[in-house]
Structure formats: structure tokens, C-alpha cells
mmCIF file of C-alpha atoms in Angstrom:
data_model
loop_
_atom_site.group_PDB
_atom_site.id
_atom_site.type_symbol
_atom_site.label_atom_id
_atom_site.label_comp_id
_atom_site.label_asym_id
_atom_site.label_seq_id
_atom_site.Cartn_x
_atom_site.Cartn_y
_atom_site.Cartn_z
ATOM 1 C CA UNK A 1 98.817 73.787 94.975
ATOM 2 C CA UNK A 2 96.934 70.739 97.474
ATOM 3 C CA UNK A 3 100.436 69.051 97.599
ATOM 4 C CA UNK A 4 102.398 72.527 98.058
ATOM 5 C CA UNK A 5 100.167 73.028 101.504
ATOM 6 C CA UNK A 6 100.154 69.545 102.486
ATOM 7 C CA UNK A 7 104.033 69.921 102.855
ATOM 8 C CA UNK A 8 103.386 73.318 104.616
ATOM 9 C CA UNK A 9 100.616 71.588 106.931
ATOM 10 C CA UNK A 10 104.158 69.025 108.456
ATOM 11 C CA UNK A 11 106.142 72.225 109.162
ATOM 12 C CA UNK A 12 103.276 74.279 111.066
ATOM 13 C CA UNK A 13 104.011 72.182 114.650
ATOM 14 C CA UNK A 14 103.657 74.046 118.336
ATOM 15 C CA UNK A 15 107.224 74.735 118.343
ATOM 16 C CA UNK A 16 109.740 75.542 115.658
ATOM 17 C CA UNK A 17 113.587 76.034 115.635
ATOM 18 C CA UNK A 18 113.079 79.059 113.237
ATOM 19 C CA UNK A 19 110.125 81.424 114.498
ATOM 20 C CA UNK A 20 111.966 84.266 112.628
ATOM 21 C CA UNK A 21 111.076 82.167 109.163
ATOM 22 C CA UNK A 22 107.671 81.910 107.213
ATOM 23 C CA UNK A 23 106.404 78.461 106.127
ATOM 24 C CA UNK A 24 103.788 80.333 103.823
ATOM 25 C CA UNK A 25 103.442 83.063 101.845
ATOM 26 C CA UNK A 26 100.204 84.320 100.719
ATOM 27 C CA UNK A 27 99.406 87.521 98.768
ATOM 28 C CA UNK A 28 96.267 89.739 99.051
ATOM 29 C CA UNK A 29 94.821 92.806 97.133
ATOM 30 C CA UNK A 30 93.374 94.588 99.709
ATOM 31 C CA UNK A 31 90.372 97.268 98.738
ATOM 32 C CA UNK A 32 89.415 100.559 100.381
ATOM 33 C CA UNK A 33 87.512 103.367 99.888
ATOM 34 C CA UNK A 34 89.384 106.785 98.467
ATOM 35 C CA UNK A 35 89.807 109.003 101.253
ATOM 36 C CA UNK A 36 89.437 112.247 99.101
ATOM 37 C CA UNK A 37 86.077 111.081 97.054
ATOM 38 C CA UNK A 38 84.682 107.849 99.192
ATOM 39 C CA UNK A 39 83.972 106.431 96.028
ATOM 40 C CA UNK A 40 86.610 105.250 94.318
ATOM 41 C CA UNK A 41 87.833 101.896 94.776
ATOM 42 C CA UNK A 42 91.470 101.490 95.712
ATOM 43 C CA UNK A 43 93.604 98.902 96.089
ATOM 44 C CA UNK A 44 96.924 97.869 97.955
ATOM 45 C CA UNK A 45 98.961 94.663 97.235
ATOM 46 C CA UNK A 46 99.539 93.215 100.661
ATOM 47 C CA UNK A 47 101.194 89.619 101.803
ATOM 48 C CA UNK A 48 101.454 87.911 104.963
ATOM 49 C CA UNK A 49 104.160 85.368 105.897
ATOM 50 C CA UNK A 50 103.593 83.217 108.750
ATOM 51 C CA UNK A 51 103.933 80.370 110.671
ATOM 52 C CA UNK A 52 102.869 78.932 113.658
ATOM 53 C CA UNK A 53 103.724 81.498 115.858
ATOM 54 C CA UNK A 54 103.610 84.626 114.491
ATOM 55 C CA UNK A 55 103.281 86.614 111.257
ATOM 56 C CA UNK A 56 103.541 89.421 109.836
ATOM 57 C CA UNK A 57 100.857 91.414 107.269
ATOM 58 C CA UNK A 58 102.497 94.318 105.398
ATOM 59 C CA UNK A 59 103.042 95.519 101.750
ATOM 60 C CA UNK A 60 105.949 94.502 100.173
ATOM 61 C CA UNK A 61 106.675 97.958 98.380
ATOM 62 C CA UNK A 62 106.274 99.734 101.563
ATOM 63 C CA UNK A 63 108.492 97.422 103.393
ATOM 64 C CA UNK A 64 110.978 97.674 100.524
ATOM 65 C CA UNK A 65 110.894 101.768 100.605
ATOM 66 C CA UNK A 66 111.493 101.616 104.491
ATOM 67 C CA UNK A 67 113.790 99.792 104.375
ATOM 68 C CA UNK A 68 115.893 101.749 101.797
ATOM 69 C CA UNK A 69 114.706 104.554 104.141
ATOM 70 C CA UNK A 70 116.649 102.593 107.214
ATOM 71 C CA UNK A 71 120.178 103.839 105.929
ATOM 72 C CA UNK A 72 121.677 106.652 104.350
ATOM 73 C CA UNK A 73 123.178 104.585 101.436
ATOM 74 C CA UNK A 74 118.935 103.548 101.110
ATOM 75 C CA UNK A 75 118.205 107.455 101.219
ATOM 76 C CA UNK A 76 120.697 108.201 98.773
ATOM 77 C CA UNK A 77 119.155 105.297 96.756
ATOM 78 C CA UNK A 78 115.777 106.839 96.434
ATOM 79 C CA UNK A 79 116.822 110.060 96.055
ATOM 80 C CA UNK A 80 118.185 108.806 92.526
ATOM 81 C CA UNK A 81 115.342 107.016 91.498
ATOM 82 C CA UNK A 82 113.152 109.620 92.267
ATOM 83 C CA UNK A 83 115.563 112.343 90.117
ATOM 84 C CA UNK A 84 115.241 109.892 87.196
ATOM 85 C CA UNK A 85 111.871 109.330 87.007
ATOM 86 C CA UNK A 86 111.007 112.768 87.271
ATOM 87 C CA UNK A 87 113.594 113.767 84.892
ATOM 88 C CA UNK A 88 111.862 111.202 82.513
ATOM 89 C CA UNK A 89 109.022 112.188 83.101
ATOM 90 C CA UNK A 90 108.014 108.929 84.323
ATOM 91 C CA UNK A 91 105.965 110.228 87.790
ATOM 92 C CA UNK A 92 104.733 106.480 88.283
ATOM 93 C CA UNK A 93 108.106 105.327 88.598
ATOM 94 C CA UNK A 94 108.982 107.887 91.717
ATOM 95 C CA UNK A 95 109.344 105.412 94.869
ATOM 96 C CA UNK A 96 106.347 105.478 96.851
ATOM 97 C CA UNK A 97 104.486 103.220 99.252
ATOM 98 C CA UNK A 98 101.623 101.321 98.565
ATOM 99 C CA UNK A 99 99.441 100.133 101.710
ATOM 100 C CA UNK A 100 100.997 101.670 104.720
ATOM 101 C CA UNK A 101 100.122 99.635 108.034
ATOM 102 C CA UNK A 102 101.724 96.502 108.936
ATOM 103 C CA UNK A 103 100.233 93.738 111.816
ATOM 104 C CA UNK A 104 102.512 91.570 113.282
ATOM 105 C CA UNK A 105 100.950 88.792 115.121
ATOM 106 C CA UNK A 106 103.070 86.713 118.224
ATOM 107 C CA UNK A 107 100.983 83.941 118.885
ATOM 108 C CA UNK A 108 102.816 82.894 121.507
ATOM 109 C CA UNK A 109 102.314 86.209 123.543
ATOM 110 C CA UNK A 110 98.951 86.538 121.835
ATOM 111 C CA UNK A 111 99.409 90.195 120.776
ATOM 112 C CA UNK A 112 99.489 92.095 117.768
ATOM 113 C CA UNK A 113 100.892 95.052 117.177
ATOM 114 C CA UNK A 114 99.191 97.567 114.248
ATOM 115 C CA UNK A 115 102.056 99.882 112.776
ATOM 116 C CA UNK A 116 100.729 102.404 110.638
ATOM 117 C CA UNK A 117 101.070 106.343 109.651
ATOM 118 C CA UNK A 118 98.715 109.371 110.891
ATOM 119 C CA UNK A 119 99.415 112.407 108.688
ATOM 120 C CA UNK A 120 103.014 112.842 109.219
ATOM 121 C CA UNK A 121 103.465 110.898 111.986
ATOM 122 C CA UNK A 122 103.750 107.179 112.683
ATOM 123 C CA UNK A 123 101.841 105.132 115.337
ATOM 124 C CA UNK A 124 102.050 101.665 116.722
ATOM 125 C CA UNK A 125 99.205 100.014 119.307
ATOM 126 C CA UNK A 126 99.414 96.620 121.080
ATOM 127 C CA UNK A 127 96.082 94.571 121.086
ATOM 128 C CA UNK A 128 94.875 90.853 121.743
ATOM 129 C CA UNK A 129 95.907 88.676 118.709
ATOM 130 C CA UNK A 130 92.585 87.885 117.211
ATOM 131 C CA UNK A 131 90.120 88.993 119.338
ATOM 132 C CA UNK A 132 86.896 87.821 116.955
ATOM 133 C CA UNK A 133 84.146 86.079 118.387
ATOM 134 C CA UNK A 134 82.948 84.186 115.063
ATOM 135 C CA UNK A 135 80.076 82.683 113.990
ATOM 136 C CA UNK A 136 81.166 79.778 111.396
ATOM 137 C CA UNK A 137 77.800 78.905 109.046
ATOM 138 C CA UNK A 138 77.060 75.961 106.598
ATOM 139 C CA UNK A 139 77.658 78.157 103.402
ATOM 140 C CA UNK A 140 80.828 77.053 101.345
ATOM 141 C CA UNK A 141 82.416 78.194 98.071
ATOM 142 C CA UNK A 142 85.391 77.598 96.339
ATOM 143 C CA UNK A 143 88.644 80.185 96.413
ATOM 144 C CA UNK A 144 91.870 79.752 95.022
ATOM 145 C CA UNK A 145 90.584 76.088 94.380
ATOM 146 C CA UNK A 146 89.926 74.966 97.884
ATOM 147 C CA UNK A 147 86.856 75.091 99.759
ATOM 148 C CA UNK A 148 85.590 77.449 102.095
ATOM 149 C CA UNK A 149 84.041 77.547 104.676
ATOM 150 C CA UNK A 150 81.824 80.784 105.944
ATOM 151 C CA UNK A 151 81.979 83.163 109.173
ATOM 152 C CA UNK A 152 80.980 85.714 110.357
ATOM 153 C CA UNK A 153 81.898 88.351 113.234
ATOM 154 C CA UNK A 154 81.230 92.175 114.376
ATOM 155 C CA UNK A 155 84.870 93.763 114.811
ATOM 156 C CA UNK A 156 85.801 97.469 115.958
ATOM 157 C CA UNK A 157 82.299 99.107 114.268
ATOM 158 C CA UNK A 158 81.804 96.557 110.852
ATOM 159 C CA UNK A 159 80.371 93.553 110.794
ATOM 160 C CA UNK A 160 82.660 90.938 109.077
ATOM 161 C CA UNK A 161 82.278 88.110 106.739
ATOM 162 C CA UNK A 162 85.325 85.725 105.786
ATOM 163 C CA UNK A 163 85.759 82.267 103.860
ATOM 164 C CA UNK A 164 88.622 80.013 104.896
ATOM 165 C CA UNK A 165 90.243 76.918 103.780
ATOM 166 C CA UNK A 166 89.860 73.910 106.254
ATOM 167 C CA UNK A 167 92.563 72.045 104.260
ATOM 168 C CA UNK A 168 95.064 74.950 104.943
ATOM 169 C CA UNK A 169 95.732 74.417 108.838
ATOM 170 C CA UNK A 170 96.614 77.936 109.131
ATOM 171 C CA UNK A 171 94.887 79.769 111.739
ATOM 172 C CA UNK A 172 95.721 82.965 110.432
ATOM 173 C CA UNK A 173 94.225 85.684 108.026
ATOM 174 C CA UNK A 174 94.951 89.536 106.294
ATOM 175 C CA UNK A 175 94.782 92.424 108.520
ATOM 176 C CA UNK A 176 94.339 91.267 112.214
ATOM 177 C CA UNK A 177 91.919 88.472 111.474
ATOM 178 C CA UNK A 178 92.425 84.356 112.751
ATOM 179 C CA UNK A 179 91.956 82.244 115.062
ATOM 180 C CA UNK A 180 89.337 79.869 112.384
ATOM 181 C CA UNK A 181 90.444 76.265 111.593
ATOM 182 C CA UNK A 182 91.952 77.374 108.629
ATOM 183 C CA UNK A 183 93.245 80.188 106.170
ATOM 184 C CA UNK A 184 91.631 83.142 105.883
ATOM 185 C CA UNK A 185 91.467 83.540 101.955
ATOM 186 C CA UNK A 186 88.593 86.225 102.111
ATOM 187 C CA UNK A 187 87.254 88.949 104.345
ATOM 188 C CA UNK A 188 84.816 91.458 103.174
ATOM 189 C CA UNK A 189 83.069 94.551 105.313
ATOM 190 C CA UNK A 190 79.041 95.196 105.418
ATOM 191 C CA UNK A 191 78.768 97.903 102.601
ATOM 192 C CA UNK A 192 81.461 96.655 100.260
ATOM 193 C CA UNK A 193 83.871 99.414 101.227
ATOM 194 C CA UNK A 194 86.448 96.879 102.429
ATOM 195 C CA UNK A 195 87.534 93.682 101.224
ATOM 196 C CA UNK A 196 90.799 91.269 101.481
ATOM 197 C CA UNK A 197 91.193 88.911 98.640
ATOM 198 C CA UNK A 198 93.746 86.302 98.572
ATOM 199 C CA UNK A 199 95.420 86.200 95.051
ATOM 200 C CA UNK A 200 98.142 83.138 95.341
ATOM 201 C CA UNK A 201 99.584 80.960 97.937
ATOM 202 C CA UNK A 202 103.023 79.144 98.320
ATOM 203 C CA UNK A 203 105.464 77.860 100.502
ATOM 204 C CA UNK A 204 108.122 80.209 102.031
ATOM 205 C CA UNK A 205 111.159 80.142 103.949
ATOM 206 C CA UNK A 206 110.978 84.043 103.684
ATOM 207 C CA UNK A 207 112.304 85.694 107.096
ATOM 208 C CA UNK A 208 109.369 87.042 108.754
ATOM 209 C CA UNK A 209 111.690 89.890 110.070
ATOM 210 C CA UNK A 210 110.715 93.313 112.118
ATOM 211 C CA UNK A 211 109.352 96.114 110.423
ATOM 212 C CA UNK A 212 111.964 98.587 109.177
ATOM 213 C CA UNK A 213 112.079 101.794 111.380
ATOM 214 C CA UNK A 214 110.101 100.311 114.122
ATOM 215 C CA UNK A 215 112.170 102.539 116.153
ATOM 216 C CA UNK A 216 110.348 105.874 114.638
ATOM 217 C CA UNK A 217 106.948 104.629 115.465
ATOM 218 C CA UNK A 218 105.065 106.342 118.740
ATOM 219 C CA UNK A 219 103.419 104.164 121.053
ATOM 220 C CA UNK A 220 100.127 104.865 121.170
ATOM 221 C CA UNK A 221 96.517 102.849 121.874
ATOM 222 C CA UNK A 222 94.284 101.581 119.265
ATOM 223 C CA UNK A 223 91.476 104.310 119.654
ATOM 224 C CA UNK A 224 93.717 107.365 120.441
ATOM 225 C CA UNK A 225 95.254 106.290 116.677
ATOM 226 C CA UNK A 226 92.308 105.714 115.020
ATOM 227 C CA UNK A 227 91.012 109.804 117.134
ATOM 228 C CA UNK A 228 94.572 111.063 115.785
ATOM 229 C CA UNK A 229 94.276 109.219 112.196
ATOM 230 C CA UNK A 230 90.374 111.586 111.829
ATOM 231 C CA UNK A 231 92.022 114.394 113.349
ATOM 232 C CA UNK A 232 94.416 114.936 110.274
ATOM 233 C CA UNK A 233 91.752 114.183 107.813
ATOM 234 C CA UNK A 234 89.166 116.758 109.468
ATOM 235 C CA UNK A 235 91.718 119.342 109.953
ATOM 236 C CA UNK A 236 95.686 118.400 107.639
ATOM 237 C CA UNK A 237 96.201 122.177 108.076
ATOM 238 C CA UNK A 238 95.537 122.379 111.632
ATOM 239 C CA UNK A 239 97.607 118.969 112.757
ATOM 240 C CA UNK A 240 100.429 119.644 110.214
ATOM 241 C CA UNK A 241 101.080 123.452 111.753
ATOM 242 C CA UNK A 242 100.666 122.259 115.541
ATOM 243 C CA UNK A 243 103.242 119.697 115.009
ATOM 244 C CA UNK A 244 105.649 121.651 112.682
ATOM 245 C CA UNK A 245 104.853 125.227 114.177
ATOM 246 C CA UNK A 246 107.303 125.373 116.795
ATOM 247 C CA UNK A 247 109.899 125.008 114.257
ATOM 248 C CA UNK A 248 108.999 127.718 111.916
ATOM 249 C CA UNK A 249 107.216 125.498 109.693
ATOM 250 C CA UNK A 250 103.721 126.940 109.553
ATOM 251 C CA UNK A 251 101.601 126.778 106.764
ATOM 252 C CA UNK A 252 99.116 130.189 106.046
ATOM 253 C CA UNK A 253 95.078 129.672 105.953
ATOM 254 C CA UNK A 254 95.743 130.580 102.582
ATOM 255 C CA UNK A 255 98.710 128.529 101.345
ATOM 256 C CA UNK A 256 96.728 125.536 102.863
ATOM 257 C CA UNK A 257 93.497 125.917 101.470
ATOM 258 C CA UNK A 258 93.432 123.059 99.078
ATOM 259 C CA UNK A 259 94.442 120.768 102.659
ATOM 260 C CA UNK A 260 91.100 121.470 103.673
ATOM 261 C CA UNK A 261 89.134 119.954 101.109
ATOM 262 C CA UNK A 262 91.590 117.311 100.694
ATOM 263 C CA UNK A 263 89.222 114.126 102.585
ATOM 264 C CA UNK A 264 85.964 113.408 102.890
ATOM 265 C CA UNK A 265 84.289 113.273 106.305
ATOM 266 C CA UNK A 266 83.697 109.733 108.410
ATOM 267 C CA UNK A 267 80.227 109.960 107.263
ATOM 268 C CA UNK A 268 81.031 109.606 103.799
ATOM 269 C CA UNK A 269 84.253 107.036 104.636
ATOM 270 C CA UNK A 270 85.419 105.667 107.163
ATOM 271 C CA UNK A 271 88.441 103.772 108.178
ATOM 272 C CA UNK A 272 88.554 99.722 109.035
ATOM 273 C CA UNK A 273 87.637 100.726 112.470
ATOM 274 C CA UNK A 274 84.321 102.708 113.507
ATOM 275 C CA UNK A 275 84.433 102.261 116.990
ATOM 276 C CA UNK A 276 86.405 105.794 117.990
ATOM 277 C CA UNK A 277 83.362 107.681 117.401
#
């Protein structure tokens, strides 16, 4: 694994020939509350490929279903899978997604931008790449078999904790975290609610790439998603009808009645960011 990074370590110079291609690859399992309890645990399988310019943070089933999603031959596609599995009975099997945001990070223009979903629609923002002030302390532990060093930073509403790897000259990290002398490997949220845990690492010459149907996403900024992202979960029935009502599309008080109990309020769980209150 030490050798694997060295190697990566030679290719992660100022300026590269191929800024479209990763030189590492490393996965996460991401936790997060459930939205309709606020007690269960759940988790997403996330990876982020980067180099030293930019990177991108996204789940690799998600990518895979928007992708298919991108053509009408990828439609098609999923239209058959999903017939099988249900006609097997097999409801695991339909194609789904598994975490949906993805953060792409340019270095180079230091900006990120945060592509995610809201209800039914989907929402992209534009921020400062990295934008923690962090505290690094003396504690250390090991991860993944290198060792880590300890910081600490308040983010958006949560105060952060992360360990990263000094060896791993990778000033990058899951979600929108970076900008520490090293990997991110973990990051875990005051109150346990959220965590990112890095699972493997290894060298890549995956293309970083853009994210599939960037063209359906609605520029927004960060706090008017986060507003819209509550909105649905305090009212599904209301946002689904005022964005589908002009088209005949309206769902009855009644018909909608289990959408109303479907989350839990902020109090009980809230999202990454806390700071649109």
C-alpha cells in the first residue's frame, strides 16, 4: 500500500498533461442519519478520484444510473432491468441510486461545485474549494495502516473532526473537505450523525470526467438549496403539486397523506449543513 502511494506522491506535481485523469482512487462509506426515523444509520458507498488539480466525490452507482439515464439506448437499458427484477421478484435488484450529491473540486479555480437532488428537482451551487479554517492537534491514530494526524474545524452549523495521512501528499478529502497536508481518510460530525470513512486506497488512471446530466441541474446558491432541500421534507405534498400543478399533475390532501409523515423535522435530523436556519 506505502509503495502504491509513494508512486502516486511523483505524479501529484503543480501541473499535469492529463487534469481530466485521477492519480488516486479512494473509496468511502459515508453514514447519515434516516430522513424518515433520524435514527437509523445509513450508509452510501462513495469514491473520490483526484489529482492535483481537481477531483471529483460522487457514488459510483449513481454515476453509473445517470449515466445510463444520459441516452435513450441507457433509458431503454434500465427500463429492462427494472422489468426483470420486478418480474423476479428481486426488488433489490431494480436500478437505483445510492448517495446522490457529487463535489467536484478545481483547484486551480479554487471552486467547488455541490450537485445534488431536492425532491424532484436537481440543484448545483458554486462555493470556495475548501473553505475550513482547521485546527491540526497532537493526537494520532492509525487508519488504513498509516498514521494520522488530528483536526479539527466548525463548517456550515457542525463542528468537524478529521484524521489524515501525512505520508499521502494529497490535500484532498470526502465531501468538500481539504486543504490539510495530507489525505483525508476520516471525518466525523459532533453527535455521530455523520461520518466519512475511507475503506481502500489505490492508484488510478480513472478519468475524472463531468457528472452525467450536468446539463439538468438548476443553478442555485448553497443556502437557497439547503432552504429548498427542508422545504420538500416539511411539506413533499405541497412542493411536488406547486411544481407539477400547472400540468395537471396534482396530488389530493388525501391521496398524499402518507407524504406528510414521510421525514422527520430538522430538529430531529438534519442535513450536513445547519447553517440555513
Amino acid at each position: 500500500m506505502k509503495k502504491i502511494i509513494s508512486i502516486v506522491a511523483l505524479c501529484l506535481v503543480p501541473i499535469t498533461l492529463f487534469a481530466q485523469t485521477a492519480d488516486i482512487e479512494v473509496s468511502y462509506v459515508a453514514h447519515r442519519p434516516d430522513f424518515s426515523d433520524g435514527v437509523t444509520d445509513v450508509t452510501n458507498q462513495y469514491i473520490l478520484l483526484a489529482n492535483g488539480r481537481e477531483s471529483k466525490f460522487f457514488s459510483p452507482k449513481t454515476q453509473y444510473i445517470d449515466s445510463l439515464n444520459s441516452t435513450p439506448e441507457g433509458k431503454a437499458k434500465i427500463a429492462e432491468m427494472t422489468k426483470t427484477a420486478l418480474a423476479a421478484g428481486r426488488f433489490d435488484d431494480i436500478p437505483g441510486p445510492d448517495g446522490t450529491m457529487y463535489v467536484v473540486k478545481s483547484f486551480d479555480l479554487g471552486k467547488l461545485r455541490h450537485y445534488d437532488t431536492s425532491g424532484l428537482e436537481k440543484l448545483v451551487y458554486e462555493e470556495p474549494v475548501c473553505a475550513m479554517e482547521w485546527q491540526v492537534c497532537d493526537s494520532t491514530k492509525t487508519v488504513l495502516g498509516y498514521e494520522c494526524v488530528k483536526a479539527t474545524a466548525d463548517y456550515h452549523g457542525r463542528k468537524w473532526t478529521v484524521w489524515f495521512a501525512p505520508e499521502i501528499p494529497v490535500q484532498d478529502g470526502p465531501w468538500k473537505f481539504g486543504a490539510l497536508p495530507g489525505l483525508i481518510l476520516e471525518a466525523a460530525a459532533v453527535g455521530a450523525q455523520y461520518s466519512f470513512i475511507a475503506t481502500g486506497i489505490q492508484q488510478s488512471q480513472k478519468p475524472i470526467g463531468e457528472v452525467p446530466l450536468s446539463e439538468d441541474y438548476e443553478k442555485v446558491k448553497r443556502i437557497d438549496y439547503l432552504k429548498s432541500k427542508r422545504a420538500f421534507m416539511d411539506n413533499p405534498l405541497g412542493k411536488i403539486n406547486a411544481q407539477y400543478g400547472s400540468t395537471g399533475g396534482t396530488i389530493s390532501a388525501s391521496d398524499g397523506a402518507d407524504l406528510e409523515q414521510l421525514f422527520v423535522p430538522a430538529s430531529v435530523a438534519d442535513f450536513l449543513e445547519t447553517d440555513y436556519h
